[in-house]
mmCIF file of C-alpha atoms in Angstrom:
data_model
loop_
_atom_site.group_PDB
_atom_site.id
_atom_site.type_symbol
_atom_site.label_atom_id
_atom_site.label_comp_id
_atom_site.label_asym_id
_atom_site.label_seq_id
_atom_site.Cartn_x
_atom_site.Cartn_y
_atom_site.Cartn_z
ATOM 1 C CA MET A 1 -166.029 -107.757 70.572
ATOM 2 C CA GLU A 2 -167.696 -111.163 70.351
ATOM 3 C CA GLU A 3 -171.214 -111.025 71.031
ATOM 4 C CA THR A 4 -172.365 -112.298 73.750
ATOM 5 C CA PRO A 5 -174.735 -115.807 72.930
ATOM 6 C CA VAL A 6 -177.623 -115.084 75.497
ATOM 7 C CA THR A 7 -178.524 -111.972 76.721
ATOM 8 C CA ILE A 8 -181.421 -110.926 79.465
ATOM 9 C CA GLU A 9 -183.138 -109.379 76.073
ATOM 10 C CA GLN A 10 -183.499 -112.676 74.464
ATOM 11 C CA ILE A 11 -184.828 -114.704 77.702
ATOM 12 C CA LYS A 12 -187.454 -111.642 78.013
ATOM 13 C CA HIS A 13 -188.441 -112.955 74.571
ATOM 14 C CA ALA A 14 -188.805 -116.425 75.448
ATOM 15 C CA ALA A 15 -190.879 -115.667 78.457
ATOM 16 C CA GLU A 16 -193.445 -113.739 76.072
ATOM 17 C CA THR A 17 -192.948 -116.541 73.594
ATOM 18 C CA ILE A 18 -193.772 -119.532 75.913
ATOM 19 C CA ARG A 19 -195.896 -117.645 78.181
ATOM 20 C CA ASP A 20 -199.219 -119.646 76.589
ATOM 21 C CA PHE A 21 -197.403 -123.256 76.789
ATOM 22 C CA VAL A 22 -196.365 -123.463 80.216
ATOM 23 C CA HIS A 23 -196.957 -122.861 83.876
ATOM 24 C CA LYS A 24 -195.882 -119.655 85.942
ATOM 25 C CA THR A 25 -194.846 -122.282 88.654
ATOM 26 C CA PRO A 26 -195.407 -121.307 92.183
ATOM 27 C CA VAL A 27 -193.037 -119.510 94.679
ATOM 28 C CA LEU A 28 -193.310 -121.397 97.928
ATOM 29 C CA THR A 29 -191.579 -120.832 101.647
ATOM 30 C CA SER A 30 -191.579 -122.776 104.892
ATOM 31 C CA ALA A 31 -190.878 -121.108 108.261
ATOM 32 C CA THR A 32 -189.501 -124.725 109.135
ATOM 33 C CA LEU A 33 -187.084 -125.017 106.696
ATOM 34 C CA ASP A 34 -185.931 -121.250 107.349
ATOM 35 C CA GLY A 35 -185.474 -122.658 110.580
ATOM 36 C CA PHE A 36 -183.490 -125.494 109.322
ATOM 37 C CA ALA A 37 -181.232 -122.865 107.116
ATOM 38 C CA SER A 38 -180.742 -120.077 109.699
ATOM 39 C CA GLN A 39 -179.133 -122.595 111.832
ATOM 40 C CA ALA A 40 -177.027 -124.453 109.372
ATOM 41 C CA VAL A 41 -175.143 -121.166 107.973
ATOM 42 C CA ASP A 42 -175.304 -119.569 111.358
ATOM 43 C CA ARG A 43 -177.389 -116.457 109.986
ATOM 44 C CA ASP A 44 -180.999 -115.695 109.535
ATOM 45 C CA VAL A 45 -182.206 -117.134 106.594
ATOM 46 C CA LYS A 46 -185.296 -116.421 103.823
ATOM 47 C CA LEU A 47 -186.045 -119.363 101.778
ATOM 48 C CA LEU A 48 -187.887 -119.106 98.106
ATOM 49 C CA PHE A 49 -188.638 -122.366 96.481
ATOM 50 C CA LYS A 50 -189.020 -121.484 92.946
ATOM 51 C CA CYS A 51 -191.287 -125.090 92.232
ATOM 52 C CA GLU A 52 -190.637 -126.374 88.727
ATOM 53 C CA ASN A 53 -192.092 -129.694 89.897
ATOM 54 C CA PHE A 54 -195.348 -128.006 88.995
ATOM 55 C CA GLN A 55 -194.350 -127.304 85.480
ATOM 56 C CA LYS A 56 -195.813 -129.125 82.257
ATOM 57 C CA VAL A 57 -194.277 -132.723 82.505
ATOM 58 C CA GLY A 58 -193.383 -132.444 85.914
ATOM 59 C CA ALA A 59 -189.537 -130.294 85.194
ATOM 60 C CA PHE A 60 -188.662 -127.261 83.951
ATOM 61 C CA LYS A 61 -187.589 -128.788 80.581
ATOM 62 C CA ILE A 62 -190.686 -127.944 78.900
ATOM 63 C CA ARG A 63 -189.352 -124.051 78.776
ATOM 64 C CA GLY A 64 -186.384 -124.510 76.669
ATOM 65 C CA ALA A 65 -188.029 -127.335 74.326
ATOM 66 C CA THR A 66 -191.166 -125.190 73.877
ATOM 67 C CA TYR A 67 -188.978 -122.027 72.540
ATOM 68 C CA ALA A 68 -186.518 -123.926 70.821
ATOM 69 C CA ILE A 69 -189.612 -125.313 68.950
ATOM 70 C CA LYS A 70 -191.538 -122.232 68.336
ATOM 71 C CA ARG A 71 -187.947 -120.547 66.855
ATOM 72 C CA LEU A 72 -187.647 -123.684 64.563
ATOM 73 C CA LEU A 73 -191.186 -122.647 63.513
ATOM 74 C CA GLU A 74 -190.158 -119.128 62.504
ATOM 75 C CA THR A 75 -187.517 -120.145 60.026
ATOM 76 C CA ILE A 76 -189.438 -123.196 58.386
ATOM 77 C CA PRO A 77 -191.891 -122.266 55.489
ATOM 78 C CA ASN A 78 -194.152 -125.597 55.698
ATOM 79 C CA PRO A 79 -194.394 -126.481 59.942
ATOM 80 C CA SER A 80 -196.412 -129.396 58.857
ATOM 81 C CA ALA A 81 -192.907 -130.881 57.467
ATOM 82 C CA LEU A 82 -191.349 -130.099 61.050
ATOM 83 C CA THR A 83 -189.680 -133.431 63.030
ATOM 84 C CA VAL A 84 -188.200 -132.611 65.917
ATOM 85 C CA VAL A 85 -185.688 -135.510 67.187
ATOM 86 C CA THR A 86 -183.225 -135.728 70.627
ATOM 87 C CA HIS A 87 -181.949 -137.762 72.758
ATOM 88 C CA SER A 88 -182.644 -138.129 76.746
ATOM 89 C CA SER A 89 -182.997 -140.225 79.761
ATOM 90 C CA GLY A 90 -186.212 -138.384 80.766
ATOM 91 C CA ASN A 91 -187.400 -135.227 81.525
ATOM 92 C CA HIS A 92 -186.260 -133.491 77.838
ATOM 93 C CA ALA A 93 -187.315 -135.984 76.134
ATOM 94 C CA GLN A 94 -191.174 -135.594 78.201
ATOM 95 C CA ALA A 95 -190.930 -131.807 77.326
ATOM 96 C CA LEU A 96 -189.621 -132.141 74.188
ATOM 97 C CA ALA A 97 -193.065 -134.311 73.272
ATOM 98 C CA LEU A 98 -195.250 -132.420 75.093
ATOM 99 C CA ALA A 99 -193.973 -129.179 73.248
ATOM 100 C CA ALA A 100 -194.215 -130.991 70.307
ATOM 101 C CA ARG A 101 -198.012 -131.724 70.398
ATOM 102 C CA GLN A 102 -198.874 -128.454 71.556
ATOM 103 C CA LEU A 103 -197.447 -127.111 68.637
ATOM 104 C CA ASN A 104 -198.555 -129.587 65.959
ATOM 105 C CA VAL A 105 -195.068 -131.188 65.373
ATOM 106 C CA LYS A 106 -193.884 -134.712 64.787
ATOM 107 C CA CYS A 107 -191.209 -135.847 67.698
ATOM 108 C CA HIS A 108 -189.064 -138.915 67.579
ATOM 109 C CA VAL A 109 -187.122 -139.365 70.838
ATOM 110 C CA VAL A 110 -184.022 -141.856 71.321
ATOM 111 C CA MET A 111 -184.050 -142.944 75.237
ATOM 112 C CA PRO A 112 -181.376 -145.620 76.574
ATOM 113 C CA ARG A 113 -182.874 -148.942 77.967
ATOM 114 C CA ASN A 114 -182.451 -147.908 81.785
ATOM 115 C CA ALA A 115 -184.200 -144.883 81.672
ATOM 116 C CA PRO A 116 -187.327 -144.954 84.195
ATOM 117 C CA ALA A 117 -190.266 -146.835 82.865
ATOM 118 C CA VAL A 118 -192.785 -144.036 83.742
ATOM 119 C CA LYS A 119 -190.748 -141.269 81.863
ATOM 120 C CA LYS A 120 -190.566 -143.722 78.934
ATOM 121 C CA ASN A 121 -194.468 -144.144 79.420
ATOM 122 C CA ALA A 122 -194.950 -140.043 79.228
ATOM 123 C CA VAL A 123 -192.751 -139.935 76.018
ATOM 124 C CA GLN A 124 -195.277 -142.393 74.579
ATOM 125 C CA GLY A 125 -198.156 -140.642 76.352
ATOM 126 C CA TYR A 126 -197.474 -137.313 74.471
ATOM 127 C CA GLY A 127 -197.694 -138.679 70.950
ATOM 128 C CA ALA A 128 -193.401 -139.225 70.405
ATOM 129 C CA ALA A 129 -192.292 -142.086 68.999
ATOM 130 C CA VAL A 130 -189.370 -143.654 70.948
ATOM 131 C CA THR A 131 -186.218 -145.666 70.014
ATOM 132 C CA GLU A 132 -184.254 -147.387 72.963
ATOM 133 C CA CYS A 133 -180.529 -147.622 72.777
ATOM 134 C CA THR A 134 -177.424 -149.008 74.929
ATOM 135 C CA PRO A 135 -176.963 -146.377 77.668
ATOM 136 C CA THR A 136 -174.036 -144.512 76.743
ATOM 137 C CA LEU A 137 -173.637 -140.908 75.092
ATOM 138 C CA GLU A 138 -171.738 -142.331 72.286
ATOM 139 C CA ALA A 139 -174.684 -144.674 71.712
ATOM 140 C CA ARG A 140 -177.544 -142.243 71.942
ATOM 141 C CA GLU A 141 -175.538 -139.877 69.465
ATOM 142 C CA ALA A 142 -174.936 -142.345 66.824
ATOM 143 C CA THR A 143 -178.809 -143.334 67.480
ATOM 144 C CA VAL A 144 -180.528 -140.303 66.681
ATOM 145 C CA LYS A 145 -178.120 -139.821 63.359
ATOM 146 C CA GLU A 146 -179.623 -143.353 62.328
ATOM 147 C CA VAL A 147 -183.051 -142.158 63.081
ATOM 148 C CA MET A 148 -182.810 -138.772 61.495
ATOM 149 C CA ASN A 149 -181.257 -140.268 58.619
ATOM 150 C CA ARG A 150 -184.329 -142.656 57.901
ATOM 151 C CA LEU A 151 -187.115 -140.396 58.524
ATOM 152 C CA GLN A 152 -185.767 -138.584 55.826
ATOM 153 C CA GLU A 153 -185.049 -141.539 53.632
ATOM 154 C CA GLU A 154 -188.888 -142.258 54.521
ATOM 155 C CA ALA A 155 -190.009 -138.997 53.664
ATOM 156 C CA THR A 156 -188.149 -138.810 50.322
ATOM 157 C CA HIS A 157 -189.804 -142.577 49.461
ATOM 158 C CA ARG A 158 -193.242 -141.353 49.797
ATOM 159 C CA GLY A 159 -192.565 -138.414 47.735
ATOM 160 C CA GLU A 160 -192.970 -136.215 50.513
ATOM 161 C CA GLU A 161 -191.409 -132.916 52.352
ATOM 162 C CA ALA A 162 -189.711 -133.786 55.496
ATOM 163 C CA LEU A 163 -187.379 -131.327 57.169
ATOM 164 C CA VAL A 164 -185.840 -133.226 60.536
ATOM 165 C CA ARG A 165 -183.914 -131.384 63.156
ATOM 166 C CA PHE A 166 -182.131 -131.997 66.357
ATOM 167 C CA VAL A 167 -183.007 -130.140 69.909
ATOM 168 C CA PRO A 168 -180.401 -131.341 71.994
ATOM 169 C CA PRO A 169 -181.152 -131.498 76.028
ATOM 170 C CA TYR A 170 -179.077 -128.589 77.022
ATOM 171 C CA ASP A 171 -176.112 -127.007 74.968
ATOM 172 C CA HIS A 172 -178.480 -125.030 72.859
ATOM 173 C CA LEU A 173 -178.838 -121.575 72.216
ATOM 174 C CA ASP A 174 -182.596 -120.970 72.596
ATOM 175 C CA VAL A 175 -183.114 -124.151 75.030
ATOM 176 C CA ILE A 176 -180.613 -122.339 77.471
ATOM 177 C CA ARG A 177 -182.508 -119.081 76.731
ATOM 178 C CA GLY A 178 -186.212 -120.885 77.354
ATOM 179 C CA GLN A 179 -184.519 -122.326 80.678
ATOM 180 C CA GLY A 180 -183.666 -118.957 82.090
ATOM 181 C CA THR A 181 -187.074 -117.857 82.291
ATOM 182 C CA ILE A 182 -187.219 -119.842 85.372
ATOM 183 C CA ALA A 183 -185.266 -116.759 86.714
ATOM 184 C CA PHE A 184 -187.086 -114.115 85.167
ATOM 185 C CA GLU A 185 -190.234 -115.195 86.799
ATOM 186 C CA LEU A 186 -188.311 -116.475 90.429
ATOM 187 C CA VAL A 187 -186.880 -112.545 90.779
ATOM 188 C CA GLU A 188 -190.115 -111.001 89.971
ATOM 189 C CA GLN A 189 -191.658 -113.053 92.190
ATOM 190 C CA ALA A 190 -189.419 -112.671 95.306
ATOM 191 C CA ASP A 191 -190.246 -108.818 94.464
ATOM 192 C CA GLU A 192 -193.693 -109.256 94.952
ATOM 193 C CA MET A 193 -193.140 -111.300 98.319
ATOM 194 C CA GLY A 194 -191.208 -108.035 99.381
ATOM 195 C CA THR A 195 -188.271 -110.464 99.571
ATOM 196 C CA PRO A 196 -186.066 -109.743 97.312
ATOM 197 C CA LEU A 197 -183.405 -111.595 96.535
ATOM 198 C CA ASP A 198 -179.795 -111.774 97.322
ATOM 199 C CA ILE A 199 -178.785 -115.443 96.046
ATOM 200 C CA VAL A 200 -180.030 -118.244 93.505
ATOM 201 C CA ILE A 201 -178.777 -122.095 93.485
ATOM 202 C CA THR A 202 -179.985 -123.962 90.796
ATOM 203 C CA PRO A 203 -179.082 -128.005 90.841
ATOM 204 C CA VAL A 204 -176.497 -128.493 87.588
ATOM 205 C CA GLY A 205 -176.274 -131.475 84.834
ATOM 206 C CA GLY A 206 -175.352 -130.684 81.134
ATOM 207 C CA GLY A 207 -175.897 -126.439 82.576
ATOM 208 C CA GLY A 208 -178.866 -125.634 80.178
ATOM 209 C CA MET A 209 -180.996 -124.054 83.474
ATOM 210 C CA LEU A 210 -177.772 -123.273 84.772
ATOM 211 C CA SER A 211 -176.275 -120.800 82.247
ATOM 212 C CA GLY A 212 -180.186 -119.683 81.373
ATOM 213 C CA VAL A 213 -180.930 -119.149 85.179
ATOM 214 C CA SER A 214 -177.305 -116.990 85.586
ATOM 215 C CA VAL A 215 -178.001 -114.878 82.989
ATOM 216 C CA ALA A 216 -181.129 -113.849 83.724
ATOM 217 C CA ALA A 217 -180.845 -113.470 87.452
ATOM 218 C CA LYS A 218 -177.258 -111.365 86.904
ATOM 219 C CA GLY A 219 -178.993 -109.257 84.221
ATOM 220 C CA LEU A 220 -181.952 -108.260 86.340
ATOM 221 C CA ARG A 221 -179.674 -107.936 89.207
ATOM 222 C CA SER A 222 -176.362 -107.682 89.167
ATOM 223 C CA ASN A 223 -176.117 -107.517 92.937
ATOM 224 C CA VAL A 224 -177.211 -111.378 92.946
ATOM 225 C CA LEU A 225 -175.319 -113.940 93.818
ATOM 226 C CA VAL A 226 -175.293 -117.220 91.883
ATOM 227 C CA PHE A 227 -174.710 -121.009 92.965
ATOM 228 C CA ARG A 228 -175.002 -124.033 91.591
ATOM 229 C CA ALA A 229 -175.363 -127.310 93.644
ATOM 230 C CA GLU A 230 -174.194 -130.913 92.413
ATOM 231 C CA PRO A 231 -173.624 -134.173 93.663
ATOM 232 C CA THR A 232 -169.864 -135.219 94.911
ATOM 233 C CA GLY A 233 -170.760 -138.817 92.443
ATOM 234 C CA ALA A 234 -170.798 -136.200 89.779
ATOM 235 C CA SER A 235 -168.776 -133.179 90.351
ATOM 236 C CA ASP A 236 -167.369 -132.803 86.784
ATOM 237 C CA ALA A 237 -169.180 -128.974 86.774
ATOM 238 C CA GLN A 238 -167.073 -128.076 89.609
ATOM 239 C CA ALA A 239 -164.028 -129.245 88.938
ATOM 240 C CA SER A 240 -164.356 -127.556 85.511
ATOM 241 C CA PHE A 241 -165.425 -124.475 87.130
ATOM 242 C CA ARG A 242 -162.649 -124.101 89.519
ATOM 243 C CA SER A 243 -159.904 -125.195 87.333
ATOM 244 C CA ARG A 244 -161.488 -123.175 84.316
ATOM 245 C CA VAL A 245 -160.662 -126.411 82.435
ATOM 246 C CA PHE A 246 -163.437 -128.783 81.120
ATOM 247 C CA HIS A 247 -163.785 -131.794 82.934
ATOM 248 C CA PRO A 248 -165.786 -134.260 81.207
ATOM 249 C CA SER A 249 -168.174 -136.527 83.284
ATOM 250 C CA VAL A 250 -166.831 -140.002 83.740
ATOM 251 C CA GLN A 251 -168.638 -142.842 85.275
ATOM 252 C CA PRO A 252 -170.686 -140.515 87.835
ATOM 253 C CA LYS A 253 -172.736 -142.320 90.353
ATOM 254 C CA THR A 254 -175.779 -140.299 92.378
ATOM 255 C CA ILE A 255 -178.979 -140.794 93.088
ATOM 256 C CA ALA A 256 -179.721 -137.539 91.173
ATOM 257 C CA ASP A 257 -180.517 -139.093 88.036
ATOM 258 C CA GLY A 258 -180.984 -135.833 85.926
ATOM 259 C CA LEU A 259 -177.324 -134.254 87.017
ATOM 260 C CA LEU A 260 -174.726 -137.312 85.352
ATOM 261 C CA THR A 261 -174.273 -135.449 82.009
ATOM 262 C CA SER A 262 -171.013 -132.693 80.778
ATOM 263 C CA LEU A 263 -171.362 -129.537 80.699
ATOM 264 C CA GLY A 264 -171.246 -128.370 76.715
ATOM 265 C CA ASP A 265 -169.039 -126.209 74.807
ATOM 266 C CA ILE A 266 -171.799 -122.972 74.593
ATOM 267 C CA THR A 267 -172.664 -123.695 78.494
ATOM 268 C CA PHE A 268 -169.366 -123.980 79.967
ATOM 269 C CA PRO A 269 -168.196 -120.312 78.457
ATOM 270 C CA LEU A 270 -171.533 -119.051 80.470
ATOM 271 C CA ILE A 271 -171.101 -121.043 83.411
ATOM 272 C CA LEU A 272 -167.498 -119.371 83.772
ATOM 273 C CA GLU A 273 -169.140 -115.976 82.917
ATOM 274 C CA ASN A 274 -171.672 -115.476 84.713
ATOM 275 C CA VAL A 275 -171.602 -118.193 87.839
ATOM 276 C CA ASP A 276 -170.213 -117.415 91.591
ATOM 277 C CA ASP A 277 -169.422 -120.972 93.059
ATOM 278 C CA ILE A 278 -170.380 -124.635 92.562
ATOM 279 C CA PHE A 279 -170.590 -126.744 95.747
ATOM 280 C CA THR A 280 -171.232 -130.320 96.140
ATOM 281 C CA VAL A 281 -172.945 -132.550 98.187
ATOM 282 C CA THR A 282 -173.186 -136.376 99.116
ATOM 283 C CA ASP A 283 -176.175 -138.574 98.135
ATOM 284 C CA GLU A 284 -176.794 -138.958 101.786
ATOM 285 C CA GLU A 285 -177.227 -135.217 102.136
ATOM 286 C CA ILE A 286 -179.417 -135.318 98.978
ATOM 287 C CA ALA A 287 -181.675 -137.788 100.297
ATOM 288 C CA LYS A 288 -181.923 -136.185 103.887
ATOM 289 C CA ALA A 289 -182.904 -132.437 102.238
ATOM 290 C CA MET A 290 -185.467 -134.616 99.580
ATOM 291 C CA LYS A 291 -187.058 -136.449 102.943
ATOM 292 C CA VAL A 292 -187.446 -132.767 104.471
ATOM 293 C CA ILE A 293 -188.855 -131.541 101.698
ATOM 294 C CA TRP A 294 -191.478 -134.185 101.289
ATOM 295 C CA GLU A 295 -192.179 -134.294 104.910
ATOM 296 C CA ARG A 296 -192.077 -130.681 105.661
ATOM 297 C CA MET A 297 -193.497 -128.769 102.745
ATOM 298 C CA LYS A 298 -195.522 -131.473 101.158
ATOM 299 C CA ILE A 299 -194.545 -131.637 98.121
ATOM 300 C CA ILE A 300 -193.032 -134.483 95.636
ATOM 301 C CA VAL A 301 -189.462 -133.366 94.266
ATOM 302 C CA GLU A 302 -187.009 -136.076 92.773
ATOM 303 C CA PRO A 303 -183.613 -136.183 93.686
ATOM 304 C CA SER A 304 -181.859 -133.895 91.411
ATOM 305 C CA SER A 305 -183.783 -131.513 92.682
ATOM 306 C CA CYS A 306 -182.878 -131.388 96.251
ATOM 307 C CA VAL A 307 -179.283 -130.792 95.826
ATOM 308 C CA THR A 308 -180.478 -126.942 96.296
ATOM 309 C CA LEU A 309 -181.405 -127.711 99.782
ATOM 310 C CA ALA A 310 -178.876 -129.814 100.592
ATOM 311 C CA VAL A 311 -175.933 -127.327 99.777
ATOM 312 C CA VAL A 312 -178.175 -124.795 102.225
ATOM 313 C CA LEU A 313 -178.196 -127.099 104.856
ATOM 314 C CA PHE A 314 -174.987 -129.066 104.632
ATOM 315 C CA SER A 315 -172.322 -128.208 102.987
ATOM 316 C CA SER A 316 -169.545 -126.533 105.028
ATOM 317 C CA GLU A 317 -168.485 -124.722 101.815
ATOM 318 C CA PHE A 318 -171.321 -122.825 101.418
ATOM 319 C CA LYS A 319 -171.285 -122.188 105.116
ATOM 320 C CA GLU A 320 -168.181 -120.789 104.754
ATOM 321 C CA ARG A 321 -168.883 -118.707 102.084
ATOM 322 C CA ILE A 322 -171.898 -116.922 103.516
ATOM 323 C CA ALA A 323 -170.000 -116.104 106.668
ATOM 324 C CA LYS A 324 -167.756 -114.139 104.152
ATOM 325 C CA LEU A 325 -170.809 -111.561 103.327
ATOM 326 C CA GLN A 326 -171.560 -108.601 104.415
ATOM 327 C CA SER A 327 -173.991 -108.738 107.765
ATOM 328 C CA THR A 328 -176.972 -106.920 108.056
ATOM 329 C CA ASN A 329 -179.903 -106.767 110.042
ATOM 330 C CA GLN A 330 -182.095 -108.283 107.178
ATOM 331 C CA SER A 331 -182.620 -112.351 106.148
ATOM 332 C CA LEU A 332 -180.509 -113.633 103.612
ATOM 333 C CA LYS A 333 -182.446 -114.272 101.099
ATOM 334 C CA ILE A 334 -182.164 -117.392 98.945
ATOM 335 C CA GLY A 335 -184.068 -118.845 96.149
ATOM 336 C CA LEU A 336 -183.395 -122.687 95.389
ATOM 337 C CA VAL A 337 -185.207 -123.740 92.244
ATOM 338 C CA LEU A 338 -186.901 -127.249 92.881
ATOM 339 C CA SER A 339 -186.065 -128.748 88.931
ATOM 340 C CA GLY A 340 -188.369 -131.482 89.248
ATOM 341 C CA GLY A 341 -190.301 -133.827 90.500
ATOM 342 C CA ASN A 342 -190.371 -137.088 88.137
ATOM 343 C CA VAL A 343 -189.798 -140.023 90.343
ATOM 344 C CA ASP A 344 -190.538 -143.934 90.695
ATOM 345 C CA LEU A 345 -192.139 -143.697 94.213
ATOM 346 C CA GLY A 346 -191.767 -146.863 94.948
ATOM 347 C CA SER A 347 -187.799 -146.503 94.636
ATOM 348 C CA CYS A 348 -187.508 -142.828 96.191
ATOM 349 C CA LEU A 349 -189.872 -144.247 99.234
ATOM 350 C CA ALA A 350 -187.172 -147.017 99.843
ATOM 351 C CA LEU A 351 -184.642 -144.607 99.930
ATOM 352 C CA LEU A 352 -186.439 -142.197 102.311
ATOM 353 C CA SER A 353 -187.258 -145.419 104.948
ATOM 354 C CA ASN A 354 -183.364 -145.741 104.924
ATOM 355 C CA ILE A 355 -183.134 -141.888 106.292
#
């Protein structure tokens, strides 16, 4: 039998390894939002928000980036020779830059020219070098190769040892294991609050968090349902999941700019094995959910985070799925992962003013 590529034991190891380098983010609740959710699905609901917007760099990505570098350092005899390279439009770029700085490793990031300025500035602020490229996946990958070759050649010319390693944003086993620590914490925190989870919902883009969280949640609580949320304008994951045939993300269009990428060769099979369903919501519904969180919970989250609440409040398919669950006298406990809070405030305020 083929060995499972990601296990709960590996995610526990990741949690122990990165503990001193990341925040254990809080789980927040809101009686008002519980009421909105209960009304939406015609059932008593208790929502638990895992607030990765309070994580270092303002997003969950620091978890996978840190664990990936820590694992690389275990295999390298001369850590000072290591340079990690990646391509990212924002959150993974910031995460790898900060993780590298914390672990005394050099970092170089390829970013598309249209990436938000706030994210480019943050990457450079964490000490990473930035190379811009045309905003296509092909250009990103080609530029990464150019950068890696150049770094290797420059080191050789100086007579120095250079170990240049690529750390992708999501389709990487150690990145996935690191992201799975979100659920490792969430399940434990929910139990401590006396509200053991029935359902966990996370956003889905490339599927790194999706894969890790689903393995961890199912590994800790086999009866937990794991759902994923994505925009209708970037619904390749739902199409891939339901047909069980990979569908790439082609010209996605959504305000949830962190959810534009396709599933990966590693993440797609893990999703098929561990996820119960994927639901979609419109940009208008995402914006409405974001406005509710900003106004009622008084926290800043980015549009990509808000797809989880939007599914609970607005998805008719989700409501139908909930109606099929066995009814009990207890509240339905739903854990929602708020994946990040890195926003252009001007753009978001303009967006919210129209809702």
